[in-house]
PDB file of C-alpha atoms in Angstrom:
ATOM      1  CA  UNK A  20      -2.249   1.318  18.805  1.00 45.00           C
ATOM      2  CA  UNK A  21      -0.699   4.662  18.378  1.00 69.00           C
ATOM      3  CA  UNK A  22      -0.172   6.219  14.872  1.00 85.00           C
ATOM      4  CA  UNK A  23       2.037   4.873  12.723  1.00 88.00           C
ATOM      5  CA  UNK A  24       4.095   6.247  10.645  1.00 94.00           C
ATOM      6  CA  UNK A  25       6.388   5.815   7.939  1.00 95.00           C
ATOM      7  CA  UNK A  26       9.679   7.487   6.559  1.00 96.00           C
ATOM      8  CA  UNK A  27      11.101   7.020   3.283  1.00 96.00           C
ATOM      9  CA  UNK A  28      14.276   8.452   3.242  1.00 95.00           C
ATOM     10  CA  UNK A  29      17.777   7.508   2.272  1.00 93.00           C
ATOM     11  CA  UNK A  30      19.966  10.167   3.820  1.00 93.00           C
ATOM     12  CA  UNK A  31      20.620   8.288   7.410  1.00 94.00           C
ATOM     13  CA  UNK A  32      21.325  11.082   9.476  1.00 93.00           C
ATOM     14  CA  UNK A  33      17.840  12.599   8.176  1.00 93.00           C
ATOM     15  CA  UNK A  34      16.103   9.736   9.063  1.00 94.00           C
ATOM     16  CA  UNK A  35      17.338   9.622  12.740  1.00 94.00           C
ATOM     17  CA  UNK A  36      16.724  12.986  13.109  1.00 93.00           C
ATOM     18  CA  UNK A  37      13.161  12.535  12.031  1.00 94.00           C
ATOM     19  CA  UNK A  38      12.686   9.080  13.865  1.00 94.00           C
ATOM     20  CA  UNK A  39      13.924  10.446  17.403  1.00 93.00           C
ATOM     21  CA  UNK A  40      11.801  13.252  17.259  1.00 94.00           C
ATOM     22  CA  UNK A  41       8.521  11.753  16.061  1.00 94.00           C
ATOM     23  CA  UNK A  42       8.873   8.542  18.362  1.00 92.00           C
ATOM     24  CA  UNK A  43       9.572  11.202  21.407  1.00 91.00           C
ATOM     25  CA  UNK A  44       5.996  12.740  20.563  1.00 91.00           C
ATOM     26  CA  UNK A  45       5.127   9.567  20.607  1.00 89.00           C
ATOM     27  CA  UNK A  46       4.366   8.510  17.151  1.00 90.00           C
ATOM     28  CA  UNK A  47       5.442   4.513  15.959  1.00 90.00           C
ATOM     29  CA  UNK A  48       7.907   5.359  13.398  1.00 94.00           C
ATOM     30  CA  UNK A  49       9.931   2.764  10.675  1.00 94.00           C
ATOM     31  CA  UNK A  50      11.736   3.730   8.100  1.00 95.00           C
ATOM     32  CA  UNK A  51      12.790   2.918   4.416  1.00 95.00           C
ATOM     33  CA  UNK A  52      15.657   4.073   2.950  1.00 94.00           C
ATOM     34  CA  UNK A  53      14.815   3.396  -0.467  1.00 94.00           C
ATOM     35  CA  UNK A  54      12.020   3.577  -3.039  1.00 92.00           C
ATOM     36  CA  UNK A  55      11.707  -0.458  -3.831  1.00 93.00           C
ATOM     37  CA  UNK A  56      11.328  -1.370  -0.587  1.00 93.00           C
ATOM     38  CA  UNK A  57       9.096   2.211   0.789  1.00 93.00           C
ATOM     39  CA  UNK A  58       6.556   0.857  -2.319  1.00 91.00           C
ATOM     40  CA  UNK A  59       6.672  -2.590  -0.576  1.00 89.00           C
ATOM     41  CA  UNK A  60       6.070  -1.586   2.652  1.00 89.00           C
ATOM     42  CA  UNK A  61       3.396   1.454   1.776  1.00 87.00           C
ATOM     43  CA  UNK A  62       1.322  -1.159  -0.024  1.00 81.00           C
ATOM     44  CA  UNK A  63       1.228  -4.241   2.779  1.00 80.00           C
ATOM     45  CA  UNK A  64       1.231  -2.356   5.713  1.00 82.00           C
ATOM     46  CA  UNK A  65      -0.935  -0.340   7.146  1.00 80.00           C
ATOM     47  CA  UNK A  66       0.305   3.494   8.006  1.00 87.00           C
ATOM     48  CA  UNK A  67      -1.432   7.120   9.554  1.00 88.00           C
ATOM     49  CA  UNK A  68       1.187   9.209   7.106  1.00 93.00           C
ATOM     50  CA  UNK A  69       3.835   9.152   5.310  1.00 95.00           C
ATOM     51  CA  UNK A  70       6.786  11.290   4.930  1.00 96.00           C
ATOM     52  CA  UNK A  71       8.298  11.063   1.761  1.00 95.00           C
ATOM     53  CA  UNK A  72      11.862  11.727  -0.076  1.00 93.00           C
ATOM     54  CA  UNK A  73      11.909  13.016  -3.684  1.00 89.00           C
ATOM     55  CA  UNK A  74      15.310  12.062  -4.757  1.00 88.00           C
ATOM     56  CA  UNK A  75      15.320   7.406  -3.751  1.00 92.00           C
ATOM     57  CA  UNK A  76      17.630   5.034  -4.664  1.00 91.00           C
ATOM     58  CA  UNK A  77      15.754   2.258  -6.929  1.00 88.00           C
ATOM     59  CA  UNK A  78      12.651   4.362  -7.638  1.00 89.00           C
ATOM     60  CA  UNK A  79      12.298   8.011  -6.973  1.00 90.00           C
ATOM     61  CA  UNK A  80       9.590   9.700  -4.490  1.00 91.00           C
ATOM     62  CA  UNK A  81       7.458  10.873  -7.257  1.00 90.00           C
ATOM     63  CA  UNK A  82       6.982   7.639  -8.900  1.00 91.00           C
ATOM     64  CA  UNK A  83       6.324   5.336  -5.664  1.00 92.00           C
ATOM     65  CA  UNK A  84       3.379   7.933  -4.902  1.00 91.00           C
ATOM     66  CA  UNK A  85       1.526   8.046  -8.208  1.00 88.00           C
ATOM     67  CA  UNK A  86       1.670   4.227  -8.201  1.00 85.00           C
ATOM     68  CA  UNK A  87       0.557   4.028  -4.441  1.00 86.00           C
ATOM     69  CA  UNK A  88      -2.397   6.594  -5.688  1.00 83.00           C
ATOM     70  CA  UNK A  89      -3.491   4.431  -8.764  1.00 79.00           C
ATOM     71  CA  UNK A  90      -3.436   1.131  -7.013  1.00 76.00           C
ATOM     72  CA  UNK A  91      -5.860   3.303  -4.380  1.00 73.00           C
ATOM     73  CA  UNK A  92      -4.177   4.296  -1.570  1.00 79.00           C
ATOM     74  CA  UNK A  93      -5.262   6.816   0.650  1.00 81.00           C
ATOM     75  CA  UNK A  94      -2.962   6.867   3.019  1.00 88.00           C
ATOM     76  CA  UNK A  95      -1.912  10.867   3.974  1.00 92.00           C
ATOM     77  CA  UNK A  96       1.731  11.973   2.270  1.00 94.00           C
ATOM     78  CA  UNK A  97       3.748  14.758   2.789  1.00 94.00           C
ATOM     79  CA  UNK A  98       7.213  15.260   0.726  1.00 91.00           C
ATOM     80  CA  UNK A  99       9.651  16.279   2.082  1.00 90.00           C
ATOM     81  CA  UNK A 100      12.333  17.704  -0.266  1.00 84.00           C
ATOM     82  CA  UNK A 101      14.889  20.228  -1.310  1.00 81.00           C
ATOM     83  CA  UNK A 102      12.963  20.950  -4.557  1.00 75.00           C
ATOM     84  CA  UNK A 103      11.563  24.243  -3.516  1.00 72.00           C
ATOM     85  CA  UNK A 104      10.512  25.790  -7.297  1.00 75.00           C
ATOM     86  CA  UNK A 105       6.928  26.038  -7.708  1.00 78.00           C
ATOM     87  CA  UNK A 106       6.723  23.816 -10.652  1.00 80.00           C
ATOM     88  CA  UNK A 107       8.358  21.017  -8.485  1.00 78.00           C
ATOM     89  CA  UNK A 108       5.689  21.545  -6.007  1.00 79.00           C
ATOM     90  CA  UNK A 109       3.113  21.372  -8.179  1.00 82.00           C
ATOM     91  CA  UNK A 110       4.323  18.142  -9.766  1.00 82.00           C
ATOM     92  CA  UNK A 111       4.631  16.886  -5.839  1.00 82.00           C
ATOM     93  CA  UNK A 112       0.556  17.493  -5.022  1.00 85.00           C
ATOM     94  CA  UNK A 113       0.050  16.077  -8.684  1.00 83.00           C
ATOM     95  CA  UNK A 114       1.718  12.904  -8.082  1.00 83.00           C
ATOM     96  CA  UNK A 115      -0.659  13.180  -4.886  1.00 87.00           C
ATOM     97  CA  UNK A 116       0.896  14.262  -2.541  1.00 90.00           C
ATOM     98  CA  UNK A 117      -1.343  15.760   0.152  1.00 90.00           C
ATOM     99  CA  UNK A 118       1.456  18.616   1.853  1.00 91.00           C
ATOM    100  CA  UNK A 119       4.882  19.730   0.831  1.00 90.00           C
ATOM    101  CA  UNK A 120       7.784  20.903   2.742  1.00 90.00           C
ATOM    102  CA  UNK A 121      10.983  21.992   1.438  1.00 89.00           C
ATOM    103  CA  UNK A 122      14.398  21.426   3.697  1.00 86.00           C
ATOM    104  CA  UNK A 123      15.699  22.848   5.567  1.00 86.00           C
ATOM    105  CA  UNK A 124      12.807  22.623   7.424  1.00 89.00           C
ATOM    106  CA  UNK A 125      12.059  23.282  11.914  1.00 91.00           C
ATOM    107  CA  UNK A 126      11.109  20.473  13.081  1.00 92.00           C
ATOM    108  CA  UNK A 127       8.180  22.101  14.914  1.00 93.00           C
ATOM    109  CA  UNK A 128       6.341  22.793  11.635  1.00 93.00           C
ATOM    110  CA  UNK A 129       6.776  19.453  10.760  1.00 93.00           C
ATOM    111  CA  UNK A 130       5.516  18.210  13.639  1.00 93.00           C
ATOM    112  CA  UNK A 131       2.363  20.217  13.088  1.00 93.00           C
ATOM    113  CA  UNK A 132       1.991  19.286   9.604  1.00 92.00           C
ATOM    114  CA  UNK A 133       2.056  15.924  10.758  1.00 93.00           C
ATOM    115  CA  UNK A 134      -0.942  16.586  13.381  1.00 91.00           C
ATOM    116  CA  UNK A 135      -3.364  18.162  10.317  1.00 88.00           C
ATOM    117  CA  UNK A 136      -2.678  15.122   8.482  1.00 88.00           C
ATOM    118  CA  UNK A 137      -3.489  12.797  10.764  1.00 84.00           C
ATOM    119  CA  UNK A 138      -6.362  14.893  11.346  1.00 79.00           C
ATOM    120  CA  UNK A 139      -7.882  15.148   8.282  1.00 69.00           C
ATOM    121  CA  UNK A 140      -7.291  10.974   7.878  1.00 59.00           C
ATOM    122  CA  UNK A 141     -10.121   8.601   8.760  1.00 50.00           C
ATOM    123  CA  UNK A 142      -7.769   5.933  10.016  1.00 48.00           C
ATOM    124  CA  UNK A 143     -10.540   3.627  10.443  1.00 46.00           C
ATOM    125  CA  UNK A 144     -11.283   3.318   6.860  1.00 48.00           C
ATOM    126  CA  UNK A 145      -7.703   1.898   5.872  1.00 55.00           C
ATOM    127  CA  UNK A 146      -7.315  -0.320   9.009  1.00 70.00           C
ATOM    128  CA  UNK A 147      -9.469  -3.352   7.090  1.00 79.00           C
ATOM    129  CA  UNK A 148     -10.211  -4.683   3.923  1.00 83.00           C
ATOM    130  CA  UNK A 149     -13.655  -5.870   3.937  1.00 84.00           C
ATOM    131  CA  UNK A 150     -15.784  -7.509   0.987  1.00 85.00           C
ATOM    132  CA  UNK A 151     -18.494  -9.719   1.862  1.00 83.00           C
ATOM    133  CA  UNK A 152     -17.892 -11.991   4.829  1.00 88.00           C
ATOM    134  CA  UNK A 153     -13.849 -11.878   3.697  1.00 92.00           C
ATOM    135  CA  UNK A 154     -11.577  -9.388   5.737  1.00 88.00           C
ATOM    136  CA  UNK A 155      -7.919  -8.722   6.036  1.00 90.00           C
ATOM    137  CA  UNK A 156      -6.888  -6.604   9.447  1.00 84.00           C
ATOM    138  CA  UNK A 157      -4.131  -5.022   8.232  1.00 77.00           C
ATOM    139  CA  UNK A 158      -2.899  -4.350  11.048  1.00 71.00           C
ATOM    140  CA  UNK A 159      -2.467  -7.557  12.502  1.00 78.00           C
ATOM    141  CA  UNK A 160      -2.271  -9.130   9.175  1.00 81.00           C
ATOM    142  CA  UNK A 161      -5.028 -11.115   9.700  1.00 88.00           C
ATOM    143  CA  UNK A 162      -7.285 -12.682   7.307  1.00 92.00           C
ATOM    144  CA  UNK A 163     -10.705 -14.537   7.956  1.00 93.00           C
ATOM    145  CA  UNK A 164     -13.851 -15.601   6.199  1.00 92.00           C
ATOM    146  CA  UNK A 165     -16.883 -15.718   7.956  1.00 87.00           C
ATOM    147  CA  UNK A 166     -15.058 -15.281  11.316  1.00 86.00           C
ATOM    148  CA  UNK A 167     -12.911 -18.082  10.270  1.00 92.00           C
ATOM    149  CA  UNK A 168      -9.153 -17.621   9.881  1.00 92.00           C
ATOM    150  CA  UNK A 169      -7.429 -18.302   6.284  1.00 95.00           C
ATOM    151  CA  UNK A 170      -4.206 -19.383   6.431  1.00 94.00           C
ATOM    152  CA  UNK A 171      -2.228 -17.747   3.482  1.00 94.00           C
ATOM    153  CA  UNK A 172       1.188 -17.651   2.380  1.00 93.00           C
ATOM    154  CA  UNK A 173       2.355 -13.951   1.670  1.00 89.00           C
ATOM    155  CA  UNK A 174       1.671 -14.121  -2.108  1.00 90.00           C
ATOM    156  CA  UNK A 175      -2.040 -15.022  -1.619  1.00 94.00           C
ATOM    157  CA  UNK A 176      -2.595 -12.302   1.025  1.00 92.00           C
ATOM    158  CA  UNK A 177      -1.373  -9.944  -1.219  1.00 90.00           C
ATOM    159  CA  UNK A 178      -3.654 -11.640  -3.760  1.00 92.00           C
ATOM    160  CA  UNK A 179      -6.336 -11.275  -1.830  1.00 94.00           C
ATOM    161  CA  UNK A 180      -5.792  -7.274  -1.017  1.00 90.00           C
ATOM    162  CA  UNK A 181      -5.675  -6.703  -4.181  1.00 90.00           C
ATOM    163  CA  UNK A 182      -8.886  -8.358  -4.866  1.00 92.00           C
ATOM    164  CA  UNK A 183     -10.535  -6.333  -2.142  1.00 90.00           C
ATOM    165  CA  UNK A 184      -9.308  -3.524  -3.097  1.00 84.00           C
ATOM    166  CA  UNK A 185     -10.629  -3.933  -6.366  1.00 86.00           C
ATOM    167  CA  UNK A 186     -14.380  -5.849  -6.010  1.00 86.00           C
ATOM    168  CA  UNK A 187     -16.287  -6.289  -8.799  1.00 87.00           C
ATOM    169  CA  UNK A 188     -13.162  -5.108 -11.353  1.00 89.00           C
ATOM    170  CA  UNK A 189     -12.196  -7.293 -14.004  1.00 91.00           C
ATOM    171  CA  UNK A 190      -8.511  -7.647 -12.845  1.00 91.00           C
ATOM    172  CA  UNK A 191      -5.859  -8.264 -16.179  1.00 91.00           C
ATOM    173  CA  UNK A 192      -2.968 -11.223 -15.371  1.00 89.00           C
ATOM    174  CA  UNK A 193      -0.945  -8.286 -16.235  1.00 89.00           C
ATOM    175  CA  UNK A 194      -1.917  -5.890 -13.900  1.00 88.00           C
ATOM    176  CA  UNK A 195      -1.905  -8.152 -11.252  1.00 90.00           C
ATOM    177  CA  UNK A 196       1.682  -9.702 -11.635  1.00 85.00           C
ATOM    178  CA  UNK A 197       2.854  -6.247 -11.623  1.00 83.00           C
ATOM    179  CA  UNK A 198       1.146  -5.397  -8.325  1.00 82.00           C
ATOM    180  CA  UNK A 199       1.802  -8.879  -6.379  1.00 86.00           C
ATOM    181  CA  UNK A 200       5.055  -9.657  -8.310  1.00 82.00           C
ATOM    182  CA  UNK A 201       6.461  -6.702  -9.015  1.00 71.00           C
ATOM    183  CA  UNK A 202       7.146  -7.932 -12.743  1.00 66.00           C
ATOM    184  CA  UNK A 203       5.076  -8.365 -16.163  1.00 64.00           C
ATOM    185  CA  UNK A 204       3.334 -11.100 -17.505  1.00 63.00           C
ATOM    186  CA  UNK A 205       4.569 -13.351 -19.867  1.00 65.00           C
ATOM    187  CA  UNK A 206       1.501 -15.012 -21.147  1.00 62.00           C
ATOM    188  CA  UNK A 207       3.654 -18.838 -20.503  1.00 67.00           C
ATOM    189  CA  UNK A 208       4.245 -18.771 -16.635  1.00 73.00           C
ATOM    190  CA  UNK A 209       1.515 -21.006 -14.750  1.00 86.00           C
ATOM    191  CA  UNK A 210       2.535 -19.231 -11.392  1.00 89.00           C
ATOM    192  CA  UNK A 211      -0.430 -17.143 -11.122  1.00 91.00           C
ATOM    193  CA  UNK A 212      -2.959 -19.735 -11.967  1.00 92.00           C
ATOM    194  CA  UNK A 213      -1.332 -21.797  -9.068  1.00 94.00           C
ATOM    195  CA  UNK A 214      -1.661 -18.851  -6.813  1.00 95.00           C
ATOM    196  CA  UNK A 215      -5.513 -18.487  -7.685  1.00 96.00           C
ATOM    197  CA  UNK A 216      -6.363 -22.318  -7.307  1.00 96.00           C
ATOM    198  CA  UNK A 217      -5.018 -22.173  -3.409  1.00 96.00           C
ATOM    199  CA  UNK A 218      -6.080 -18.796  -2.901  1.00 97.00           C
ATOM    200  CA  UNK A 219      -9.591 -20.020  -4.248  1.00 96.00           C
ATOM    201  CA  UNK A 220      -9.695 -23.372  -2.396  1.00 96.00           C
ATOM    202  CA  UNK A 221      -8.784 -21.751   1.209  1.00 96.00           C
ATOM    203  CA  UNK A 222     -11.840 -19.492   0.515  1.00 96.00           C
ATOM    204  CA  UNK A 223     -14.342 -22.193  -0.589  1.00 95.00           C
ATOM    205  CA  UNK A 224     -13.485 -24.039   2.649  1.00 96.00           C
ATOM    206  CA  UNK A 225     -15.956 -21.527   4.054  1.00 93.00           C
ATOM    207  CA  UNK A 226     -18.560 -20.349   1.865  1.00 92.00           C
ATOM    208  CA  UNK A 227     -19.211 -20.449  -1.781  1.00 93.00           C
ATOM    209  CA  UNK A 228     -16.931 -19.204  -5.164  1.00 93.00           C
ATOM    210  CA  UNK A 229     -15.803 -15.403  -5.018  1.00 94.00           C
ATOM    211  CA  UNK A 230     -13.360 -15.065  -7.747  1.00 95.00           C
ATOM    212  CA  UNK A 231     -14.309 -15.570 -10.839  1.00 94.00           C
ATOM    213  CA  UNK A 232     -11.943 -16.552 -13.871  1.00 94.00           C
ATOM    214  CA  UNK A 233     -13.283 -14.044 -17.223  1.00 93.00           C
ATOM    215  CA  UNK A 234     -11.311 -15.577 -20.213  1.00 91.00           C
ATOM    216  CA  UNK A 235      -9.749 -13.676 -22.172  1.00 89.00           C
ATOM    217  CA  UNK A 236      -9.561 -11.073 -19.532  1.00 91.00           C
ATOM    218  CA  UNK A 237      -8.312 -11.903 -16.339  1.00 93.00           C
ATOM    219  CA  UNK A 238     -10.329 -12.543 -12.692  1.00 95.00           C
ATOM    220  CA  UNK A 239     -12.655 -10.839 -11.084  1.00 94.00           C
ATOM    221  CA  UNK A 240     -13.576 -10.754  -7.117  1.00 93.00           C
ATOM    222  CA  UNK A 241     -17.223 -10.916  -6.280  1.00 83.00           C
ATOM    223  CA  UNK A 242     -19.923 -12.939  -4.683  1.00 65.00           C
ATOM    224  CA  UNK A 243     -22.883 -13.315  -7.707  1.00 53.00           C
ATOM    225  CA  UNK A 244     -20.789 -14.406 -10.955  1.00 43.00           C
ATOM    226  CA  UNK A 245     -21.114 -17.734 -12.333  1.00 42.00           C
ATOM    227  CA  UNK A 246     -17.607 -18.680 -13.370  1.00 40.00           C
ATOM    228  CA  UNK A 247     -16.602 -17.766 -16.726  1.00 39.00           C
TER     229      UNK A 247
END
């Protein structure tokens, strides 16, 4: 598969521009023209780099980035932006950003901004989620336990990314409605509780108990806790 890579921009006739060019050297380009839907796809998909937009519709570059950052991402991102002061740079590589480039911009040094990033990234690493004997390709979108394939809806996948992502971490109802559903927790709704018993009972079909219910404080994902 070649390197994939993802644009998050909202001015169209940017986008093109950057899509032609990329997918002529070659690259497998999609876009998103807005933030709400570039933090969707940055966190289920699987990506080489990302090029970025400060100024989004629904949620602004800045703010998808430092979320994609604390939920663990390490997916390469360059911004690409008309803010050209220092302190907006700054603020850029703070929200994690790993290069900055202002527009106007030749397409040439994008291009080899692009190649150092790709360069410096380890695609490998972010390619599958692996705890124990569970794994999600996230390329393919595959997930299996023990070399046998679950069959999950899109709400328990996500479920269970999260999980791997996060082994061993106690794992608030809060923080994970925001991350799966986008929304906070309002201590009545039974819908993640649901989600958890199938989630749990497609895993047990092939080996023993891996997350673990911590009252009080949420779930946990790991293979030697007795259930709380």
């Amino acid at each position: 598969m070649g390197i994939r890579i993802l644009i998050i921009e909202d001015d169209a006739s940017i986008a093109d521009f950057l899509t032609r060019g990329l997918r002529e050297e070659g690259y497998t380009v999609e876009r998103s023209a807005d933030g709400v839907d570039g933090w969707h796809r940055l966190r289920s998909e699987s990506w080489d780099a990302v090029l970025l937009d400060w100024w989004l519709p629904g949620e602004d570059g800045a703010t998808v980035l430092r979320r994609y950052r604390q939920t663990g991402g390490t997916v390469p991102v360059l911004f690409l932006t008309a803010r050209d002061a220092v302190s907006d740079r700054v603020r850029g590589l703070d929200a994690g950003a790993d290069d900055y480039l202002c527009k106007p911009f030749a397409f040439e040094e994008l291009l080899a901004r692009v190649r150092a990033l790709t360069r410096r990234a380890d695609r490998r690493i972010d390619t599958v989620l692996s705890v124990a004997d569970v794994r999600i390709d996230l390329v393919t979108q595959r997930a299996d336990r023990s070399g046998h394939r679950l069959d999950l809806t899109a709400k328990e996948q996500s479920l269970l990314m999260l999980f791997l992502r996060h082994p061993g971490e106690v794992l608030s109802r809060t923080r994970i409605y925001e991350q799966v559903w986008d929304d906070s927790y309002d201590g009545l709704s039974n819908t993640l509780e649901v989600h958890i018993m199938e989630l749990r009972r497609k895993l047990e079909a092939f080996g023993p108990r891996l997350i673990t219910t911590i009252r009080g404080r949420g779930y946990v994902f790991a293979a030697q806790l007795d259930e709380g």
